[in-house]
């Protein structure tokens, strides 16, 4: 009989936190890009990281994102993930949730949003939020959230921030804001 003990290999999963260049805050990762892009181009850069344009839905997150952008450039406009491109005056966050400008927390500049000249996309300007033409080229901030898990019978959208009923996948209607439910159909 041998006194040798069996050997075991213990595997650990070490979370690396946020990807390179991203900063963690409130369970999400944020990155301010010092590149000028249109709103659509900024979305594409964020999507390549698996992220969305930042969504400062509350005062604390807004203050953090503002500090992050100011560390890159205090005076430049920065896109964040809020627009009313589908219906004028109906503001929607990048994750698809509505933003009611009269009841939800916000930091709109006085007189904003005003919708002048097709101003459908939100950006940081001065001490608050402003709407501007989505075709303007501004710097931008991306937000990467921890992916959520979906219950049985649901499909997780590609950005990992929402679940839809499985039967809505490949039905010809994009239910996920990243349109992942209609890809590969």
Short mmCIF file of N, CA and C in Angstrom, two decimals:
data_model
loop_
_atom_site.label_atom_id
_atom_site.label_comp_id
_atom_site.label_asym_id
_atom_site.label_seq_id
_atom_site.Cartn_x
_atom_site.Cartn_y
_atom_site.Cartn_z
N UNK A 1 0.83 -1.17 0.00
CA UNK A 1 0.00 0.00 0.00
C UNK A 1 0.89 1.24 0.00
N UNK A 2 0.62 2.15 -0.90
CA UNK A 2 1.44 3.34 -1.06
C UNK A 2 0.88 4.50 -0.25
N UNK A 3 1.78 5.35 0.23
CA UNK A 3 1.38 6.56 0.96
C UNK A 3 1.15 7.75 0.03
N UNK A 4 1.27 7.51 -1.24
CA UNK A 4 1.09 8.60 -2.19
C UNK A 4 -0.38 9.00 -2.26
N UNK A 5 -0.61 10.28 -2.28
CA UNK A 5 -1.96 10.80 -2.42
C UNK A 5 -2.22 11.08 -3.89
N UNK A 6 -3.46 10.90 -4.29
CA UNK A 6 -3.75 11.22 -5.69
C UNK A 6 -3.57 12.72 -5.93
N UNK A 7 -3.13 13.05 -7.12
CA UNK A 7 -2.96 14.47 -7.44
C UNK A 7 -4.19 14.97 -8.19
N UNK A 8 -4.52 16.21 -7.94
CA UNK A 8 -5.66 16.85 -8.58
C UNK A 8 -5.20 18.12 -9.26
N UNK A 9 -5.81 18.39 -10.35
CA UNK A 9 -5.58 19.67 -11.01
C UNK A 9 -6.78 20.55 -10.71
N UNK A 10 -6.52 21.69 -10.12
CA UNK A 10 -7.59 22.62 -9.80
C UNK A 10 -7.57 23.73 -10.84
N UNK A 11 -8.70 23.91 -11.47
CA UNK A 11 -8.81 24.95 -12.47
C UNK A 11 -9.52 26.15 -11.88
N UNK A 12 -9.00 27.30 -12.11
CA UNK A 12 -9.60 28.54 -11.64
C UNK A 12 -9.97 29.39 -12.84
N UNK A 13 -11.10 30.04 -12.73
CA UNK A 13 -11.45 31.04 -13.73
C UNK A 13 -11.18 32.39 -13.09
N UNK A 14 -10.28 33.12 -13.66
CA UNK A 14 -9.93 34.43 -13.12
C UNK A 14 -10.56 35.48 -14.01
N UNK A 15 -11.42 36.27 -13.42
CA UNK A 15 -12.05 37.34 -14.17
C UNK A 15 -11.03 38.44 -14.40
N UNK A 16 -10.91 38.85 -15.63
CA UNK A 16 -9.94 39.90 -15.95
C UNK A 16 -10.57 41.28 -15.86
N UNK A 17 -11.84 41.35 -15.50
CA UNK A 17 -12.50 42.65 -15.40
C UNK A 17 -12.78 43.21 -16.77
N UNK A 18 -12.57 44.49 -16.91
CA UNK A 18 -12.88 45.16 -18.17
C UNK A 18 -11.80 44.91 -19.22
N UNK A 19 -12.19 44.94 -20.49
CA UNK A 19 -11.19 44.82 -21.56
C UNK A 19 -10.20 46.00 -21.51
N UNK A 20 -9.10 45.85 -22.19
CA UNK A 20 -8.07 46.88 -22.24
C UNK A 20 -8.66 48.22 -22.69
N UNK A 21 -8.33 49.26 -21.95
CA UNK A 21 -8.81 50.60 -22.29
C UNK A 21 -10.13 50.96 -21.64
N UNK A 22 -10.83 49.97 -21.09
CA UNK A 22 -12.12 50.21 -20.43
C UNK A 22 -11.90 50.40 -18.93
N UNK A 23 -12.78 51.17 -18.31
CA UNK A 23 -12.75 51.42 -16.87
C UNK A 23 -14.06 50.93 -16.27
N UNK A 24 -13.96 50.23 -15.14
CA UNK A 24 -15.16 49.68 -14.51
C UNK A 24 -15.86 50.71 -13.63
N UNK A 25 -17.18 50.65 -13.65
CA UNK A 25 -18.00 51.48 -12.76
C UNK A 25 -19.39 50.86 -12.68
N UNK A 26 -19.86 50.61 -11.49
CA UNK A 26 -21.23 50.14 -11.27
C UNK A 26 -21.59 48.87 -12.02
N UNK A 27 -20.67 47.92 -12.12
CA UNK A 27 -20.96 46.66 -12.80
C UNK A 27 -20.87 46.72 -14.31
N UNK A 28 -20.37 47.81 -14.84
CA UNK A 28 -20.21 47.95 -16.29
C UNK A 28 -18.81 48.49 -16.58
N UNK A 29 -18.42 48.41 -17.83
CA UNK A 29 -17.13 48.91 -18.28
C UNK A 29 -17.37 50.05 -19.27
N UNK A 30 -16.57 51.10 -19.18
CA UNK A 30 -16.75 52.28 -20.03
C UNK A 30 -15.42 52.66 -20.68
N UNK A 31 -15.53 53.20 -21.89
CA UNK A 31 -14.34 53.70 -22.59
C UNK A 31 -14.71 54.93 -23.40
N UNK A 32 -13.96 56.01 -23.21
CA UNK A 32 -14.14 57.23 -23.99
C UNK A 32 -13.14 57.19 -25.15
N UNK A 33 -13.65 57.30 -26.35
CA UNK A 33 -12.81 57.27 -27.55
C UNK A 33 -12.49 58.68 -28.01
N UNK A 34 -11.21 58.93 -28.26
CA UNK A 34 -10.75 60.24 -28.72
C UNK A 34 -10.67 60.24 -30.25
N UNK A 35 -11.75 59.81 -30.89
CA UNK A 35 -11.87 59.77 -32.35
C UNK A 35 -13.20 60.40 -32.71
N UNK A 36 -13.24 61.14 -33.79
CA UNK A 36 -14.50 61.73 -34.24
C UNK A 36 -15.19 60.78 -35.21
N UNK A 37 -16.43 60.41 -34.87
CA UNK A 37 -17.24 59.50 -35.68
C UNK A 37 -18.68 60.00 -35.71
N UNK A 38 -19.42 59.63 -36.75
CA UNK A 38 -20.85 59.88 -36.74
C UNK A 38 -21.47 58.96 -35.68
N UNK A 39 -22.72 59.20 -35.35
CA UNK A 39 -23.40 58.37 -34.35
C UNK A 39 -23.37 56.90 -34.79
N UNK A 40 -23.69 56.66 -36.06
CA UNK A 40 -23.71 55.30 -36.59
C UNK A 40 -22.32 54.66 -36.55
N UNK A 41 -21.30 55.40 -36.94
CA UNK A 41 -19.93 54.88 -36.90
C UNK A 41 -19.49 54.59 -35.47
N UNK A 42 -19.88 55.47 -34.54
CA UNK A 42 -19.54 55.25 -33.13
C UNK A 42 -20.19 53.97 -32.61
N UNK A 43 -21.44 53.74 -33.01
CA UNK A 43 -22.13 52.50 -32.65
C UNK A 43 -21.35 51.28 -33.14
N UNK A 44 -20.85 51.37 -34.37
CA UNK A 44 -20.10 50.25 -34.96
C UNK A 44 -18.82 49.97 -34.19
N UNK A 45 -18.11 51.03 -33.78
CA UNK A 45 -16.89 50.84 -33.00
C UNK A 45 -17.22 50.16 -31.67
N UNK A 46 -18.27 50.64 -31.01
CA UNK A 46 -18.68 50.02 -29.75
C UNK A 46 -19.07 48.56 -29.97
N UNK A 47 -19.85 48.30 -31.03
CA UNK A 47 -20.30 46.93 -31.32
C UNK A 47 -19.11 45.99 -31.55
N UNK A 48 -18.05 46.50 -32.18
CA UNK A 48 -16.85 45.68 -32.40
C UNK A 48 -16.22 45.26 -31.08
N UNK A 49 -16.44 46.04 -30.02
CA UNK A 49 -15.97 45.68 -28.68
C UNK A 49 -17.00 44.84 -27.92
N UNK A 50 -18.16 44.58 -28.54
CA UNK A 50 -19.24 43.89 -27.85
C UNK A 50 -20.00 44.83 -26.93
N UNK A 51 -19.89 46.13 -27.20
CA UNK A 51 -20.48 47.15 -26.33
C UNK A 51 -21.54 47.95 -27.07
N UNK A 52 -22.15 48.85 -26.34
CA UNK A 52 -23.11 49.82 -26.89
C UNK A 52 -22.60 51.21 -26.55
N UNK A 53 -23.14 52.23 -27.20
CA UNK A 53 -22.85 53.58 -26.76
C UNK A 53 -23.33 53.71 -25.31
N UNK A 54 -22.60 54.45 -24.49
CA UNK A 54 -22.88 54.56 -23.06
C UNK A 54 -24.29 55.08 -22.79
N UNK A 55 -24.87 54.59 -21.70
CA UNK A 55 -26.24 54.96 -21.32
C UNK A 55 -26.24 55.53 -19.90
N UNK A 56 -26.01 56.83 -19.75
CA UNK A 56 -26.00 57.45 -18.42
C UNK A 56 -27.41 57.68 -17.89
N UNK A 57 -28.05 56.60 -17.45
CA UNK A 57 -29.46 56.65 -17.05
C UNK A 57 -29.69 57.25 -15.67
N UNK A 58 -28.64 57.39 -14.88
CA UNK A 58 -28.77 57.95 -13.54
C UNK A 58 -27.67 58.94 -13.26
N UNK A 59 -27.84 59.72 -12.21
CA UNK A 59 -26.90 60.79 -11.88
C UNK A 59 -25.49 60.27 -11.64
N UNK A 60 -25.35 59.17 -10.88
CA UNK A 60 -24.02 58.65 -10.56
C UNK A 60 -23.28 58.19 -11.81
N UNK A 61 -23.97 57.44 -12.67
CA UNK A 61 -23.33 56.97 -13.90
C UNK A 61 -23.01 58.16 -14.80
N UNK A 62 -23.93 59.11 -14.89
CA UNK A 62 -23.69 60.30 -15.71
C UNK A 62 -22.46 61.06 -15.22
N UNK A 63 -22.33 61.23 -13.91
CA UNK A 63 -21.16 61.92 -13.36
C UNK A 63 -19.88 61.17 -13.68
N UNK A 64 -19.91 59.83 -13.56
CA UNK A 64 -18.73 59.03 -13.88
C UNK A 64 -18.36 59.16 -15.36
N UNK A 65 -19.35 59.02 -16.23
CA UNK A 65 -19.09 59.09 -17.68
C UNK A 65 -18.58 60.48 -18.05
N UNK A 66 -19.13 61.50 -17.44
CA UNK A 66 -18.68 62.87 -17.68
C UNK A 66 -17.20 63.03 -17.29
N UNK A 67 -16.82 62.48 -16.13
CA UNK A 67 -15.41 62.54 -15.70
C UNK A 67 -14.52 61.80 -16.68
N UNK A 68 -14.99 60.65 -17.16
CA UNK A 68 -14.22 59.86 -18.11
C UNK A 68 -14.00 60.63 -19.41
N UNK A 69 -15.05 61.24 -19.92
CA UNK A 69 -14.93 62.03 -21.16
C UNK A 69 -14.04 63.24 -20.95
N UNK A 70 -14.17 63.90 -19.78
CA UNK A 70 -13.35 65.07 -19.50
C UNK A 70 -11.86 64.74 -19.41
N UNK A 71 -11.55 63.50 -18.99
CA UNK A 71 -10.15 63.07 -18.94
C UNK A 71 -9.58 62.95 -20.35
N UNK A 72 -10.44 62.70 -21.33
CA UNK A 72 -10.01 62.61 -22.73
C UNK A 72 -10.02 63.99 -23.37
N UNK A 73 -11.12 64.73 -23.19
CA UNK A 73 -11.24 66.06 -23.79
C UNK A 73 -12.41 66.79 -23.13
N UNK A 74 -12.13 67.86 -22.42
CA UNK A 74 -13.18 68.58 -21.68
C UNK A 74 -14.14 69.34 -22.57
N UNK A 75 -13.68 69.84 -23.70
CA UNK A 75 -14.52 70.76 -24.47
C UNK A 75 -15.23 70.14 -25.66
N UNK A 76 -14.85 68.94 -26.05
CA UNK A 76 -15.46 68.31 -27.23
C UNK A 76 -16.83 67.72 -26.93
N UNK A 77 -17.64 67.63 -27.96
CA UNK A 77 -18.90 66.88 -27.88
C UNK A 77 -18.56 65.39 -27.82
N UNK A 78 -19.36 64.61 -27.10
CA UNK A 78 -19.22 63.15 -27.06
C UNK A 78 -20.59 62.53 -27.22
N UNK A 79 -20.71 61.61 -28.19
CA UNK A 79 -21.95 60.86 -28.34
C UNK A 79 -22.13 59.93 -27.15
N UNK A 80 -23.38 59.74 -26.74
CA UNK A 80 -23.75 58.64 -25.85
C UNK A 80 -25.03 58.03 -26.41
N UNK A 81 -25.45 56.89 -25.87
CA UNK A 81 -26.48 56.07 -26.50
C UNK A 81 -27.92 56.43 -26.24
N UNK A 82 -28.37 57.54 -26.80
CA UNK A 82 -29.75 57.97 -26.67
C UNK A 82 -30.14 58.71 -27.94
N UNK A 83 -31.27 58.30 -28.55
CA UNK A 83 -31.70 58.97 -29.78
C UNK A 83 -33.22 58.91 -29.94
N UNK A 84 -33.73 59.77 -30.80
CA UNK A 84 -35.15 59.74 -31.15
C UNK A 84 -35.31 59.62 -32.66
N UNK A 85 -34.42 58.84 -33.27
CA UNK A 85 -34.40 58.68 -34.72
C UNK A 85 -35.61 57.99 -35.31
N UNK A 86 -36.26 57.12 -34.56
CA UNK A 86 -37.44 56.42 -35.09
C UNK A 86 -38.68 57.29 -35.08
N UNK A 87 -38.90 58.01 -33.98
CA UNK A 87 -40.05 58.90 -33.84
C UNK A 87 -39.61 60.16 -33.11
N UNK A 88 -39.76 61.31 -33.74
CA UNK A 88 -39.34 62.58 -33.14
C UNK A 88 -39.98 62.76 -31.76
N UNK A 89 -39.11 63.04 -30.78
CA UNK A 89 -39.58 63.27 -29.42
C UNK A 89 -39.70 62.03 -28.57
N UNK A 90 -39.57 60.83 -29.16
CA UNK A 90 -39.62 59.57 -28.41
C UNK A 90 -38.19 59.05 -28.27
N UNK A 91 -37.54 59.46 -27.19
CA UNK A 91 -36.14 59.13 -26.96
C UNK A 91 -36.00 57.70 -26.45
N UNK A 92 -35.03 56.98 -27.00
CA UNK A 92 -34.81 55.57 -26.67
C UNK A 92 -33.32 55.34 -26.42
N UNK A 93 -33.02 54.62 -25.32
CA UNK A 93 -31.63 54.25 -25.03
C UNK A 93 -31.18 53.16 -25.99
N UNK A 94 -29.88 52.97 -26.10
CA UNK A 94 -29.31 51.96 -27.00
C UNK A 94 -29.78 50.55 -26.68
N UNK A 95 -30.13 50.27 -25.44
CA UNK A 95 -30.60 48.93 -25.08
C UNK A 95 -32.09 48.75 -25.36
N UNK A 96 -32.73 49.78 -25.95
CA UNK A 96 -34.13 49.68 -26.34
C UNK A 96 -35.12 50.22 -25.32
N UNK A 97 -34.65 50.61 -24.13
CA UNK A 97 -35.58 51.14 -23.13
C UNK A 97 -35.90 52.60 -23.43
N UNK A 98 -37.16 52.99 -23.22
CA UNK A 98 -37.55 54.38 -23.50
C UNK A 98 -37.02 55.35 -22.45
N UNK A 99 -36.82 56.59 -22.85
CA UNK A 99 -36.40 57.67 -21.95
C UNK A 99 -37.44 58.77 -22.04
N UNK A 100 -38.17 58.96 -20.96
CA UNK A 100 -39.19 60.01 -20.91
C UNK A 100 -38.53 61.29 -20.42
N UNK A 101 -38.39 62.28 -21.32
CA UNK A 101 -37.65 63.49 -20.96
C UNK A 101 -38.33 64.31 -19.88
N UNK A 102 -39.62 64.07 -19.64
CA UNK A 102 -40.31 64.85 -18.61
C UNK A 102 -40.29 64.19 -17.23
N UNK A 103 -40.10 62.87 -17.16
CA UNK A 103 -40.15 62.19 -15.86
C UNK A 103 -38.86 61.47 -15.48
N UNK A 104 -38.07 61.01 -16.44
CA UNK A 104 -36.84 60.27 -16.14
C UNK A 104 -35.70 61.25 -15.81
N UNK A 105 -34.74 60.76 -15.01
CA UNK A 105 -33.58 61.58 -14.69
C UNK A 105 -32.88 61.95 -15.99
N UNK A 106 -32.43 63.19 -16.08
CA UNK A 106 -31.68 63.62 -17.27
C UNK A 106 -30.87 64.85 -16.95
N UNK A 107 -30.01 65.21 -17.89
CA UNK A 107 -29.20 66.41 -17.76
C UNK A 107 -29.25 67.22 -19.05
N UNK A 108 -30.45 67.33 -19.63
CA UNK A 108 -30.62 68.12 -20.85
C UNK A 108 -30.32 69.59 -20.55
N UNK A 109 -29.62 70.23 -21.48
CA UNK A 109 -29.37 71.67 -21.39
C UNK A 109 -30.73 72.39 -21.45
N UNK A 110 -30.85 73.61 -20.92
CA UNK A 110 -32.10 74.36 -21.06
C UNK A 110 -32.50 74.49 -22.54
N UNK A 111 -33.76 74.21 -22.84
CA UNK A 111 -34.24 74.29 -24.21
C UNK A 111 -33.95 73.07 -25.06
N UNK A 112 -33.30 72.09 -24.48
CA UNK A 112 -32.97 70.85 -25.19
C UNK A 112 -33.81 69.71 -24.62
N UNK A 113 -34.06 68.67 -25.37
CA UNK A 113 -33.75 68.54 -26.80
C UNK A 113 -34.73 69.38 -27.63
N UNK A 114 -34.21 69.97 -28.69
CA UNK A 114 -35.07 70.85 -29.49
C UNK A 114 -35.38 70.31 -30.88
N UNK A 115 -34.67 69.26 -31.31
CA UNK A 115 -34.98 68.64 -32.59
C UNK A 115 -34.71 69.50 -33.81
N UNK A 116 -33.97 70.60 -33.65
CA UNK A 116 -33.66 71.46 -34.80
C UNK A 116 -32.91 70.69 -35.88
N UNK A 117 -33.27 70.94 -37.13
CA UNK A 117 -32.54 70.40 -38.28
C UNK A 117 -32.23 68.92 -38.16
N UNK A 118 -33.21 68.12 -37.77
CA UNK A 118 -33.01 66.68 -37.68
C UNK A 118 -32.06 66.26 -36.58
N UNK A 119 -32.06 66.98 -35.48
CA UNK A 119 -31.20 66.63 -34.35
C UNK A 119 -31.83 65.48 -33.58
N UNK A 120 -31.36 64.27 -33.86
CA UNK A 120 -31.97 63.07 -33.30
C UNK A 120 -31.07 62.26 -32.38
N UNK A 121 -29.83 62.70 -32.18
CA UNK A 121 -28.90 61.92 -31.37
C UNK A 121 -28.34 62.77 -30.24
N UNK A 122 -28.20 62.16 -29.06
CA UNK A 122 -27.77 62.88 -27.87
C UNK A 122 -26.26 62.87 -27.72
N UNK A 123 -25.76 63.98 -27.19
CA UNK A 123 -24.33 64.09 -26.92
C UNK A 123 -24.10 64.97 -25.71
N UNK A 124 -22.91 64.80 -25.12
CA UNK A 124 -22.49 65.71 -24.06
C UNK A 124 -21.98 66.97 -24.71
N UNK A 125 -22.46 68.10 -24.22
CA UNK A 125 -21.98 69.39 -24.71
C UNK A 125 -22.05 70.38 -23.55
N UNK A 126 -20.94 71.03 -23.25
CA UNK A 126 -20.91 71.94 -22.12
C UNK A 126 -21.19 71.18 -20.83
N UNK A 127 -22.11 71.70 -20.04
CA UNK A 127 -22.41 71.09 -18.75
C UNK A 127 -23.59 70.12 -18.80
N UNK A 128 -24.10 69.83 -19.99
CA UNK A 128 -25.26 68.95 -20.05
C UNK A 128 -25.38 68.20 -21.35
N UNK A 129 -26.60 67.71 -21.58
CA UNK A 129 -26.90 66.94 -22.78
C UNK A 129 -27.47 67.87 -23.85
N UNK A 130 -27.24 67.47 -25.10
CA UNK A 130 -27.69 68.24 -26.25
C UNK A 130 -28.11 67.26 -27.33
N UNK A 131 -29.04 67.66 -28.20
CA UNK A 131 -29.33 66.82 -29.37
C UNK A 131 -28.67 67.46 -30.58
N UNK A 132 -28.19 66.61 -31.48
CA UNK A 132 -27.46 67.07 -32.66
C UNK A 132 -27.76 66.13 -33.82
N UNK A 133 -27.47 66.57 -35.06
CA UNK A 133 -27.65 65.66 -36.19
C UNK A 133 -26.74 64.43 -36.03
N UNK A 134 -27.29 63.26 -36.24
CA UNK A 134 -26.54 62.01 -36.07
C UNK A 134 -25.37 61.92 -37.05
N UNK A 135 -25.41 62.71 -38.11
CA UNK A 135 -24.34 62.71 -39.12
C UNK A 135 -23.13 63.54 -38.69
N UNK A 136 -23.25 64.28 -37.59
CA UNK A 136 -22.10 65.05 -37.09
C UNK A 136 -21.05 64.08 -36.57
N UNK A 137 -19.80 64.47 -36.64
CA UNK A 137 -18.70 63.62 -36.16
C UNK A 137 -18.22 64.14 -34.81
N UNK A 138 -18.42 63.31 -33.78
CA UNK A 138 -18.00 63.65 -32.42
C UNK A 138 -17.25 62.48 -31.81
N UNK A 139 -16.58 62.73 -30.72
CA UNK A 139 -15.98 61.66 -29.93
C UNK A 139 -17.13 60.89 -29.28
N UNK A 140 -16.85 59.78 -28.60
CA UNK A 140 -17.95 58.95 -28.09
C UNK A 140 -17.49 58.09 -26.93
N UNK A 141 -18.46 57.55 -26.20
CA UNK A 141 -18.21 56.71 -25.04
C UNK A 141 -18.97 55.40 -25.22
N UNK A 142 -18.28 54.28 -25.02
CA UNK A 142 -18.90 52.95 -25.11
C UNK A 142 -19.11 52.39 -23.70
N UNK A 143 -20.10 51.51 -23.60
CA UNK A 143 -20.43 50.85 -22.33
C UNK A 143 -20.59 49.36 -22.59
N UNK A 144 -19.89 48.57 -21.80
CA UNK A 144 -19.94 47.12 -21.91
C UNK A 144 -20.50 46.59 -20.60
N UNK A 145 -21.69 46.01 -20.65
CA UNK A 145 -22.33 45.45 -19.45
C UNK A 145 -22.05 43.97 -19.36
N UNK A 146 -22.17 43.43 -18.16
CA UNK A 146 -22.08 41.99 -18.01
C UNK A 146 -23.29 41.38 -18.71
N UNK A 147 -23.06 40.34 -19.48
CA UNK A 147 -24.16 39.70 -20.20
C UNK A 147 -25.15 39.08 -19.22
N UNK A 148 -26.41 39.19 -19.54
CA UNK A 148 -27.44 38.59 -18.71
C UNK A 148 -27.72 37.18 -19.21
N UNK A 149 -28.24 36.33 -18.34
CA UNK A 149 -28.63 35.00 -18.78
C UNK A 149 -30.14 35.00 -19.00
N UNK A 150 -30.56 34.23 -19.97
CA UNK A 150 -31.98 34.19 -20.33
C UNK A 150 -32.59 32.86 -19.90
N UNK A 151 -33.84 32.90 -19.54
CA UNK A 151 -34.53 31.68 -19.13
C UNK A 151 -34.89 30.83 -20.35
N UNK A 152 -35.27 29.59 -20.09
CA UNK A 152 -35.65 28.65 -21.14
C UNK A 152 -36.76 29.25 -22.00
N UNK A 153 -36.63 29.10 -23.30
CA UNK A 153 -37.63 29.64 -24.21
C UNK A 153 -37.36 31.07 -24.63
N UNK A 154 -36.18 31.58 -24.27
CA UNK A 154 -35.80 32.94 -24.62
C UNK A 154 -34.47 32.94 -25.38
N UNK A 155 -34.27 33.96 -26.19
CA UNK A 155 -33.04 34.16 -26.96
C UNK A 155 -32.33 35.39 -26.40
N UNK A 156 -31.02 35.26 -26.14
CA UNK A 156 -30.24 36.40 -25.66
C UNK A 156 -29.73 37.19 -26.85
N UNK A 157 -30.04 38.47 -26.87
CA UNK A 157 -29.57 39.35 -27.94
C UNK A 157 -28.04 39.38 -27.94
N UNK A 158 -27.47 39.61 -29.10
CA UNK A 158 -26.02 39.58 -29.27
C UNK A 158 -25.25 40.49 -28.34
N UNK A 159 -25.80 41.64 -28.01
CA UNK A 159 -25.11 42.56 -27.10
C UNK A 159 -25.18 42.09 -25.65
N UNK A 160 -25.97 41.05 -25.38
CA UNK A 160 -26.04 40.46 -24.05
C UNK A 160 -26.83 41.24 -23.03
N UNK A 161 -27.58 42.24 -23.47
CA UNK A 161 -28.27 43.12 -22.53
C UNK A 161 -29.77 42.88 -22.46
N UNK A 162 -30.29 42.01 -23.32
CA UNK A 162 -31.73 41.78 -23.34
C UNK A 162 -32.04 40.37 -23.81
N UNK A 163 -33.22 39.87 -23.42
CA UNK A 163 -33.73 38.58 -23.87
C UNK A 163 -35.06 38.80 -24.57
N UNK A 164 -35.30 38.01 -25.60
CA UNK A 164 -36.61 38.05 -26.27
C UNK A 164 -37.15 36.63 -26.30
N UNK A 165 -38.44 36.48 -26.50
CA UNK A 165 -39.03 35.15 -26.64
C UNK A 165 -38.42 34.46 -27.86
N UNK A 166 -38.08 33.18 -27.72
CA UNK A 166 -37.42 32.45 -28.80
C UNK A 166 -38.21 32.47 -30.10
N UNK A 167 -39.54 32.45 -30.04
CA UNK A 167 -40.34 32.41 -31.27
C UNK A 167 -40.24 33.72 -32.05
N UNK A 168 -39.70 34.77 -31.41
CA UNK A 168 -39.53 36.04 -32.13
C UNK A 168 -38.24 36.07 -32.95
N UNK A 169 -37.38 35.06 -32.77
CA UNK A 169 -36.16 34.99 -33.57
C UNK A 169 -36.53 34.61 -34.99
N UNK A 170 -35.92 35.28 -35.96
CA UNK A 170 -36.12 35.01 -37.39
C UNK A 170 -37.57 35.21 -37.83
N UNK A 171 -38.26 36.19 -37.24
CA UNK A 171 -39.64 36.45 -37.65
C UNK A 171 -39.75 37.64 -38.60
N UNK A 172 -38.60 38.17 -39.04
CA UNK A 172 -38.60 39.30 -39.96
C UNK A 172 -38.69 40.65 -39.28
N UNK A 173 -38.76 40.67 -37.95
CA UNK A 173 -38.82 41.92 -37.19
C UNK A 173 -37.65 41.93 -36.20
N UNK A 174 -36.83 42.98 -36.25
CA UNK A 174 -35.69 43.08 -35.34
C UNK A 174 -36.18 43.50 -33.96
N UNK A 175 -36.24 42.53 -33.04
CA UNK A 175 -36.67 42.81 -31.67
C UNK A 175 -35.49 43.21 -30.78
N UNK A 176 -34.28 42.77 -31.13
CA UNK A 176 -33.07 43.17 -30.42
C UNK A 176 -32.55 44.45 -31.06
N UNK A 177 -32.07 45.39 -30.24
CA UNK A 177 -31.58 46.65 -30.81
C UNK A 177 -30.35 46.44 -31.70
N UNK A 178 -29.62 45.34 -31.50
CA UNK A 178 -28.48 45.07 -32.36
C UNK A 178 -28.86 44.18 -33.56
N UNK A 179 -30.15 43.86 -33.70
CA UNK A 179 -30.71 43.07 -34.79
C UNK A 179 -30.19 41.62 -34.83
N UNK A 180 -29.57 41.17 -33.75
CA UNK A 180 -28.98 39.83 -33.73
C UNK A 180 -30.03 38.73 -33.85
N UNK A 181 -31.28 39.01 -33.50
CA UNK A 181 -32.33 38.00 -33.58
C UNK A 181 -32.73 37.70 -35.03
N UNK A 182 -32.29 38.53 -35.97
CA UNK A 182 -32.61 38.30 -37.38
C UNK A 182 -31.39 37.91 -38.20
N UNK A 183 -30.25 37.72 -37.55
CA UNK A 183 -29.03 37.33 -38.25
C UNK A 183 -28.99 35.81 -38.47
N UNK A 184 -28.50 35.40 -39.62
CA UNK A 184 -28.33 33.98 -39.92
C UNK A 184 -29.62 33.22 -40.10
N UNK A 185 -30.68 33.90 -40.46
CA UNK A 185 -31.99 33.25 -40.60
C UNK A 185 -32.19 32.69 -42.00
#
